[in-house]
Short mmCIF file of C-alpha atoms and ligand atoms in Angstrom, two decimals:
data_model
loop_
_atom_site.label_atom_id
_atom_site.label_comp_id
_atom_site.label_asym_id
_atom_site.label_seq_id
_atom_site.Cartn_x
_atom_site.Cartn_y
_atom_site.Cartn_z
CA UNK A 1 20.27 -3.63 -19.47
CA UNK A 2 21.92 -2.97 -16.19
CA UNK A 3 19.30 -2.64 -13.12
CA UNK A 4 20.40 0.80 -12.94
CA UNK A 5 20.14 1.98 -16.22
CA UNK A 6 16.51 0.30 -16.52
CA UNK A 7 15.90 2.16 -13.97
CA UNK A 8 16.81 5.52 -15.54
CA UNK A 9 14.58 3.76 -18.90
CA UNK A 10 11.85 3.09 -16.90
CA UNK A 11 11.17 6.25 -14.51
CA UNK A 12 12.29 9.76 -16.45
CA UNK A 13 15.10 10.82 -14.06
CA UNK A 14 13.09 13.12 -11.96
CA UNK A 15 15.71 15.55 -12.25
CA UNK A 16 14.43 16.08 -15.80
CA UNK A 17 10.76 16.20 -14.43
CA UNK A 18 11.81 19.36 -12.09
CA UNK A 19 12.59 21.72 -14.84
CA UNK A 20 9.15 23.51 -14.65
CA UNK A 21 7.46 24.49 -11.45
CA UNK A 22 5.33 21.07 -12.39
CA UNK A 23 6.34 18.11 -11.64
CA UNK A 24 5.61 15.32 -13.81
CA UNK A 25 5.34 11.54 -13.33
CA UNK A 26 5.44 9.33 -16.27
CA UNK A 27 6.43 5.24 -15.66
CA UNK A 28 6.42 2.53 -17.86
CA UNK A 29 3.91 0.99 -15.78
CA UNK A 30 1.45 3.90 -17.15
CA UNK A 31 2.17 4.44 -20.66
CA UNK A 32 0.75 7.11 -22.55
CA UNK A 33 -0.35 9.43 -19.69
CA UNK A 34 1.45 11.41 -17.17
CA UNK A 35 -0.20 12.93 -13.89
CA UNK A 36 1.38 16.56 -13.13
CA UNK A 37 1.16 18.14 -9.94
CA UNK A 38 2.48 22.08 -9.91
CA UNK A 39 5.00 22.77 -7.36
CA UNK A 40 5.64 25.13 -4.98
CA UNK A 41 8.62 24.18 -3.21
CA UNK A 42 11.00 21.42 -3.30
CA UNK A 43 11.45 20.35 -0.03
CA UNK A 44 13.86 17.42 -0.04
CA UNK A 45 15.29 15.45 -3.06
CA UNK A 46 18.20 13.01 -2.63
CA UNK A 47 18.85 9.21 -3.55
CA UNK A 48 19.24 6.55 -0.99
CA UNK A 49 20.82 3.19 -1.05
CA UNK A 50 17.37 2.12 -3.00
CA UNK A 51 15.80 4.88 -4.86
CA UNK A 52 14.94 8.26 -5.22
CA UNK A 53 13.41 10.13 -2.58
CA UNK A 54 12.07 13.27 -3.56
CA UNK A 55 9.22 16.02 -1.40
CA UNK A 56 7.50 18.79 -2.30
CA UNK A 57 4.89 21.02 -1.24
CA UNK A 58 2.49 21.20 -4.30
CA UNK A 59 -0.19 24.14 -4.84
CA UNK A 60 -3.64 21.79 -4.27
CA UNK A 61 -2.09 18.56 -2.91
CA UNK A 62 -0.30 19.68 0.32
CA UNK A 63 2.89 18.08 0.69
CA UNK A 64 4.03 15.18 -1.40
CA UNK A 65 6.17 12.08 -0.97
CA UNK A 66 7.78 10.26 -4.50
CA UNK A 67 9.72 7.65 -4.60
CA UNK A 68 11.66 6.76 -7.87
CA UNK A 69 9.60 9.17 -9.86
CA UNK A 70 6.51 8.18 -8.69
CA UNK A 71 3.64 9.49 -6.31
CA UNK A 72 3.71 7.64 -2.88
CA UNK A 73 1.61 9.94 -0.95
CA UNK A 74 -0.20 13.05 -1.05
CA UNK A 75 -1.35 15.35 1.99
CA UNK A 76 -4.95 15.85 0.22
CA UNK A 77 -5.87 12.34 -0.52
CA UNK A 78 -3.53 9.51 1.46
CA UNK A 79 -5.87 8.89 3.59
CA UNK A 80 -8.50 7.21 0.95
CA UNK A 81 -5.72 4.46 0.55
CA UNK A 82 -4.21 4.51 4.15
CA UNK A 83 -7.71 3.65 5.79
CA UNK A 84 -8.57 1.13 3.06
CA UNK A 85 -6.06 -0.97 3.53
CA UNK A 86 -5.95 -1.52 6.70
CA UNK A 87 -9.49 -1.59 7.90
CA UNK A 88 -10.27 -3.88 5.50
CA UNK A 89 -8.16 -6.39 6.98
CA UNK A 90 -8.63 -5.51 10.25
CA UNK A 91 -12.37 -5.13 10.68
CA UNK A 92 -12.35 -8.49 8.89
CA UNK A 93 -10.42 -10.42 11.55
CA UNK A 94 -12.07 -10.86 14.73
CA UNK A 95 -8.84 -10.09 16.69
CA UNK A 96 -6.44 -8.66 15.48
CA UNK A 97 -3.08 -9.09 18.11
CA UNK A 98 0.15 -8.90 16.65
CA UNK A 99 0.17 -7.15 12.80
CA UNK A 100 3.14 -6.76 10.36
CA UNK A 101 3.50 -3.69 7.69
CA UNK A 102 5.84 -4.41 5.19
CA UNK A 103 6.47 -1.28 3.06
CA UNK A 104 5.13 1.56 4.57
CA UNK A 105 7.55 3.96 5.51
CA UNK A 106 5.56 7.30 5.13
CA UNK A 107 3.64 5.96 8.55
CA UNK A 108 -0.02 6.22 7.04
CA UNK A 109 -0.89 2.47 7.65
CA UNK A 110 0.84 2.75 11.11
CA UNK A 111 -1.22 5.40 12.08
CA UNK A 112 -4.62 3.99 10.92
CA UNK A 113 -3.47 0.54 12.33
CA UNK A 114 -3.04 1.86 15.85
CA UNK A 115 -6.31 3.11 15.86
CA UNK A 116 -7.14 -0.64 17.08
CA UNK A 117 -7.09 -1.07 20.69
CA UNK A 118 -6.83 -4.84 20.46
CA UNK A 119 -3.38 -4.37 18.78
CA UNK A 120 -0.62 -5.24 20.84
CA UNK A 121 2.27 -5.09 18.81
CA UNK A 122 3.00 -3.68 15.04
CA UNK A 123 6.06 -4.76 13.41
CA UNK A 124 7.30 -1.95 10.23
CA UNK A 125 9.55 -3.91 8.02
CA UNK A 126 10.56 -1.25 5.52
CA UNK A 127 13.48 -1.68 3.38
CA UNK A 128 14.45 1.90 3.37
CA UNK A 129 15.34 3.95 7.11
CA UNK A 130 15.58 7.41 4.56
CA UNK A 131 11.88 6.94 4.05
CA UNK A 132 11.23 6.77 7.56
CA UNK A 133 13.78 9.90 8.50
CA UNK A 134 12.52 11.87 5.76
CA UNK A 135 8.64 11.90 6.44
CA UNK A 136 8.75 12.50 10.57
CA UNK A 137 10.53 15.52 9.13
CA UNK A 138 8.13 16.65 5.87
CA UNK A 139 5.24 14.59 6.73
CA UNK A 140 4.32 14.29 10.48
CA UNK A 141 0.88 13.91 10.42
CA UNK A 142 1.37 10.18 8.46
CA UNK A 143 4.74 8.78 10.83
CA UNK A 144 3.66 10.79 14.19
CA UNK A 145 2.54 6.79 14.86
CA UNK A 146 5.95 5.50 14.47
CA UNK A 147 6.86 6.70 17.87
CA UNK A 148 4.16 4.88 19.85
CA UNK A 149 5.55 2.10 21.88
CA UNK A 150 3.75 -0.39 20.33
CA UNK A 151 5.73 -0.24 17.44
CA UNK A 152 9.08 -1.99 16.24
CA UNK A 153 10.42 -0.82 13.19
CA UNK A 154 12.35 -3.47 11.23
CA UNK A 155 14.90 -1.80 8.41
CA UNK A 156 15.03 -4.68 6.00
CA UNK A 157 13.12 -6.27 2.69
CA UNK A 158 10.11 -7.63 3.99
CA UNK A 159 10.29 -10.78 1.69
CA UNK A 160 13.53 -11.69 3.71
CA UNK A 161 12.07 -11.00 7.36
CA UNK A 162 8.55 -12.73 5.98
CA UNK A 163 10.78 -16.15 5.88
CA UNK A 164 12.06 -16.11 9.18
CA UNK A 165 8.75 -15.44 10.85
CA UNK A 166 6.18 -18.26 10.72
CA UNK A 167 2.84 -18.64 12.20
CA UNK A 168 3.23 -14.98 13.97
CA UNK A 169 1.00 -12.30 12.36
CA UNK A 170 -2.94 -11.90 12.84
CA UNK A 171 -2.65 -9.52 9.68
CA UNK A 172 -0.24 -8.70 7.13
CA UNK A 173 -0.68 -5.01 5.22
CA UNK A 174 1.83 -5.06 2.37
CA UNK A 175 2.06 -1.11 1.70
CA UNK A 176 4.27 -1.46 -0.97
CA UNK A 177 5.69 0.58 -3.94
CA UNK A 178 4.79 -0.90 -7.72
CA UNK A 179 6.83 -4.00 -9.05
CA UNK A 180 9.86 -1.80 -10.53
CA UNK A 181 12.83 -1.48 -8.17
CA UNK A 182 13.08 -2.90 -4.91
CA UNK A 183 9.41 -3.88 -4.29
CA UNK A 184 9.63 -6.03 -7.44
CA UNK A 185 10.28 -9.25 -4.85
CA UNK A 186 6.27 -8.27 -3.21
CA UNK A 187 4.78 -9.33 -6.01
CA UNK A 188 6.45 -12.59 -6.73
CA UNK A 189 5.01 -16.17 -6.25
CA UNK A 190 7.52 -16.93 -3.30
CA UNK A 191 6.82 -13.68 -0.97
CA UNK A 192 2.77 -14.75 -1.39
CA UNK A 193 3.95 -18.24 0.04
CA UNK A 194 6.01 -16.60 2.45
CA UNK A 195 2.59 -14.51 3.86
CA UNK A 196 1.22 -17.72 3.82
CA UNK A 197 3.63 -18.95 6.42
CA UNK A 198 3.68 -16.12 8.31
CA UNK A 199 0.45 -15.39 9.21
CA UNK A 200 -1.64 -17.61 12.07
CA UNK A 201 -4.24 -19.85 11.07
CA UNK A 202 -7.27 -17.33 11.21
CA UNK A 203 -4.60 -14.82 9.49
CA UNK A 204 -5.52 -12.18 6.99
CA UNK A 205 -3.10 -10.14 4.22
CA UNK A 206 -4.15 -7.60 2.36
CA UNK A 207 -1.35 -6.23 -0.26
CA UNK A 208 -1.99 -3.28 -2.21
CA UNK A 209 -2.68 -4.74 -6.07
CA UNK A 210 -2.96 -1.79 -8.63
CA UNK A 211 -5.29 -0.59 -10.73
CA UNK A 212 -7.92 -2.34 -12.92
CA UNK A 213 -7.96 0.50 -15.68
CA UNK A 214 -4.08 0.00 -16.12
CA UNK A 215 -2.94 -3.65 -14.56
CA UNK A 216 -5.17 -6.19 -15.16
CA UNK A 217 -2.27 -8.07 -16.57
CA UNK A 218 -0.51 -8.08 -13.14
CA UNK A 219 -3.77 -8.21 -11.15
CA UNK A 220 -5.42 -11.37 -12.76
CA UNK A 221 -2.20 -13.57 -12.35
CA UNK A 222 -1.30 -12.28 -9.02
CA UNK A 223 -4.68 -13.46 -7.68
CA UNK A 224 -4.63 -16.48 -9.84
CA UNK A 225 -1.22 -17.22 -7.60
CA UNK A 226 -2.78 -16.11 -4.35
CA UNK A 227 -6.01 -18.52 -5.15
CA UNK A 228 -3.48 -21.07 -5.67
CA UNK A 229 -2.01 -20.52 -1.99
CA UNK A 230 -5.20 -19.22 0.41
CA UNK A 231 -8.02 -20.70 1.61
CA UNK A 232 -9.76 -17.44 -0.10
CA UNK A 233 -8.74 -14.20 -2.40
CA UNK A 234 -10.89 -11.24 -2.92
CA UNK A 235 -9.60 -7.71 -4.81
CA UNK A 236 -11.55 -4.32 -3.24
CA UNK A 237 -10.73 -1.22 -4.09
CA UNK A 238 -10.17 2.88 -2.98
CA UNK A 239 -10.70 5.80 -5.09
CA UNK A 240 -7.50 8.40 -4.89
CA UNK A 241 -7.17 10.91 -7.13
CA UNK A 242 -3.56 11.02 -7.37
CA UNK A 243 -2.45 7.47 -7.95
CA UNK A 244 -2.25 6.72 -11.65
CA UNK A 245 -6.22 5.72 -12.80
CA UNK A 246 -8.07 7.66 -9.97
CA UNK A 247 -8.05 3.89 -8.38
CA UNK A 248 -6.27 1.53 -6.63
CA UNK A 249 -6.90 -2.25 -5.30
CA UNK A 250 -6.19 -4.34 -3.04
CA UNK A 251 -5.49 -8.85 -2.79
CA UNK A 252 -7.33 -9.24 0.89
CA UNK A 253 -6.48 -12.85 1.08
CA UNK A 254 -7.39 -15.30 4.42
CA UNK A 255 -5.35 -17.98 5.40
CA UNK A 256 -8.82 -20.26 6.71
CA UNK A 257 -12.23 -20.26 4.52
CA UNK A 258 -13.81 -17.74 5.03
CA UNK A 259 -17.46 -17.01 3.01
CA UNK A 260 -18.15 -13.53 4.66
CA UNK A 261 -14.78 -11.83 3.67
CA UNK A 262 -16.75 -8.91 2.48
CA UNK A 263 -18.58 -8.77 5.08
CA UNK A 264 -16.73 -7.15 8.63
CA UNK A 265 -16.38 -9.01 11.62
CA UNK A 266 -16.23 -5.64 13.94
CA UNK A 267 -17.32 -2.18 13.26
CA UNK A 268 -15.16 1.18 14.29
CA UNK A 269 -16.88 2.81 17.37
CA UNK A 270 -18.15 6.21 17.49
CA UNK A 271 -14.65 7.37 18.45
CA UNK A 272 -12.65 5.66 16.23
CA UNK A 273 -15.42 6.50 13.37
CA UNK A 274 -14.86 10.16 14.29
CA UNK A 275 -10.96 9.81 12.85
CA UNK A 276 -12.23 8.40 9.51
CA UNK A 277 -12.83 10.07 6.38
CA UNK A 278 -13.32 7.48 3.72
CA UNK A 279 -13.99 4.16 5.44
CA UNK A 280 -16.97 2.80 7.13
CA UNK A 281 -18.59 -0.69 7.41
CA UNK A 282 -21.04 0.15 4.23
CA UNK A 283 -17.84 1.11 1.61
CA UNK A 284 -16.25 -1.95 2.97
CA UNK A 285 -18.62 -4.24 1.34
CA UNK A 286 -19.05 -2.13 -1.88
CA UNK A 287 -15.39 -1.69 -2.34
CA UNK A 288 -15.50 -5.51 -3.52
CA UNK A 289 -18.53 -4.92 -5.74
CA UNK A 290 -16.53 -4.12 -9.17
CA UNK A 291 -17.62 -2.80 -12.61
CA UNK A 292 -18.45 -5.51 -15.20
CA UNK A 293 -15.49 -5.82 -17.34
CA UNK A 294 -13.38 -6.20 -13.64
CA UNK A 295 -15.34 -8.66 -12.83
CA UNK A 296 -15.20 -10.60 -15.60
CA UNK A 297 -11.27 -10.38 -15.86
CA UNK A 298 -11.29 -11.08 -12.05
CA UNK A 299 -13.56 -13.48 -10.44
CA UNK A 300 -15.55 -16.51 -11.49
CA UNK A 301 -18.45 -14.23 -13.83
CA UNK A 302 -21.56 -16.46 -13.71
N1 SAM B 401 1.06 3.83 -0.75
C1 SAM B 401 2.17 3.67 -1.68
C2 SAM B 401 1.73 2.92 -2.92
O1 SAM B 401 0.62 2.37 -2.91
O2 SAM B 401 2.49 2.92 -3.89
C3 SAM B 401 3.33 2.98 -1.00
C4 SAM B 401 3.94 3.89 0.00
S1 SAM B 401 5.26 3.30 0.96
C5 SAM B 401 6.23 4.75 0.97
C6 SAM B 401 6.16 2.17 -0.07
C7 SAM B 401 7.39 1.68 0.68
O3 SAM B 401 7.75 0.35 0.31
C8 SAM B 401 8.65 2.53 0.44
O4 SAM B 401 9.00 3.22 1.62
C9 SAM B 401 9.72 1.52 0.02
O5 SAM B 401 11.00 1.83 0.54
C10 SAM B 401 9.15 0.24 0.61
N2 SAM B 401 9.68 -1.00 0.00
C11 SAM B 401 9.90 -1.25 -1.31
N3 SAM B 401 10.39 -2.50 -1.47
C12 SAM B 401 10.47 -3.06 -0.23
C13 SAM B 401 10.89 -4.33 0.27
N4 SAM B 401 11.34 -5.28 -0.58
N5 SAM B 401 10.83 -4.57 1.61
C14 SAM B 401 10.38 -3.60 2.46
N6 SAM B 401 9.98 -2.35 2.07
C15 SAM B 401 10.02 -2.10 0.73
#
């Protein structure tokens, strides 16, 4: 089957999923269920040289981003997954200089990443520039950060710029879509090797990993392969609402031994705490602490 027409097999043509005021996102990664979100107003639906890009402002979740059919982002709850993944990372490196977001495009991670004042430079290596043009227009509030000078936007696949950058990342956030399309390369052996590479010797990456109610078959092998590469892998996780399972996780992986990587090394301030609405130092040890029949599948169960 050609990629294209797996494509239309594997994500209803969203087309289809617009022909009630609800739209409705089914995937072959989720079988059997469908999350629908009721519509308001279509705001923006056209296809770029990589997928579909579709926005709409929905009745209870604000303004929504899809990509190929599925949810990306949602006004209401993006920030339970936008501050997880980054301050996970980064409150778990001691300094965090130079960072790299591959994925990304909607500006979330950006925006919690430059909430750092020991960051000096972010590099956004996002496949897709129509991602980027398309939320500082619908979603402003998640790429206002793309404008600060700090950040150098990169429009290419991140596996690709990964190989020609060694040794020059403190952190890596891979903010990527799921493994059907063109983020199918982030979640291949090689691009874990090429983080590897890429990141300084006390470097951490933390790539978002799915959910444990739907992917333990990708998650277990993925940080079987990461195990196999870094001095240390651990999965945490967010709660969101609108990503497929209520829940979504996270490979935090660190390039040197590290014992503590549940623990943080730093702790937001008062002002940077005032900005946050799901993270703080407490959630970011339990957000490694995970129900029985995870950990079983996931870690070492003694
Ligand atoms: N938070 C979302 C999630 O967890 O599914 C991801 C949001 S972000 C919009 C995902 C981005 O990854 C998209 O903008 C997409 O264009 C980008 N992307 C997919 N494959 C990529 C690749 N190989 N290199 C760089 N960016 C890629």
């Amino acid at each position: 089957m050609d990629s294209d027409s797996s494509n239309q097999q594997l994500h209803l043509n969203h087309h289809e999923q617009l022909n009630t005021n609800w739209f409705i996102e089914r995937s072959v990664l989720w079988p059997g269920q469908a999350q629908s979100l009721q519509i308001e107003q279509v705001l923006f639906s056209e296809k770029s040289d990589f997928q579909d890009i579709l926005v709409f402002k929905s009745k209870t979740y604000g303004t929504v981003l899809v990509l190929d059919g599925v949810i990306q982002v949602t006004e209401r709850d993006e920030f339970a997954y936008q501050e997880m993944i980054v301050h996970l990372p980064m409150f778990s490196h001691h300094c965090p200089e130079r960072v790299l977001v591959i994925g990304g495009g909607d500006g979330g991670v950006i925006r919690e990443v430059l909430k750092h004042d020991c960051v000096r430079e972010i590099v956004l290596c996002e496949i897709d520039s129509m991602v980027v043009d398309v939320c500082k227009t619908y979603l402003p509030q998640l790429a206002a950060g793309l404008e600060d000078p700090r950040v150098k936007i990169e429009y290419r696949d991140g596996a690709e710029y990964l190989r020609q950058h060694p040794q020059s990342f403190d952190v890596i956030i891979t903010d990527s879509s799921d493994p059907v399309g063109p983020a199918d390369v982030l979640f291949q052996r090689p691009f874990y090797e090429s983080l590897y590479t890429a990141l300084k010797p006390e470097g951490i990456c933390c790539c978002q990993a799915e959910s444990i109610w739907l992917h333990m078959d990708l998650i277990r092998p993925l940080l079987d392969t990461c195990r196999k590469i870094f001095a240390t892998v651990s999965y945490a996780y967010t709660m969101i609402p609108t990503y497929p399972g209520g829940q979504i996780g996270f490979a935090i992986c660190s390039k040197s031994a590290r014992e503590d990587i549940r623990k943080p090394l730093r702790k937001p301030d008062t002002t940077l705490l005032q900005t946050l609405k799901y993270y703080c130092p407490e959630i970011h040890q339990a957000a490694f602490v995970l129900p029985l029949f995870a950990k079983r599948e996931l870690e070492d169960y003694s």
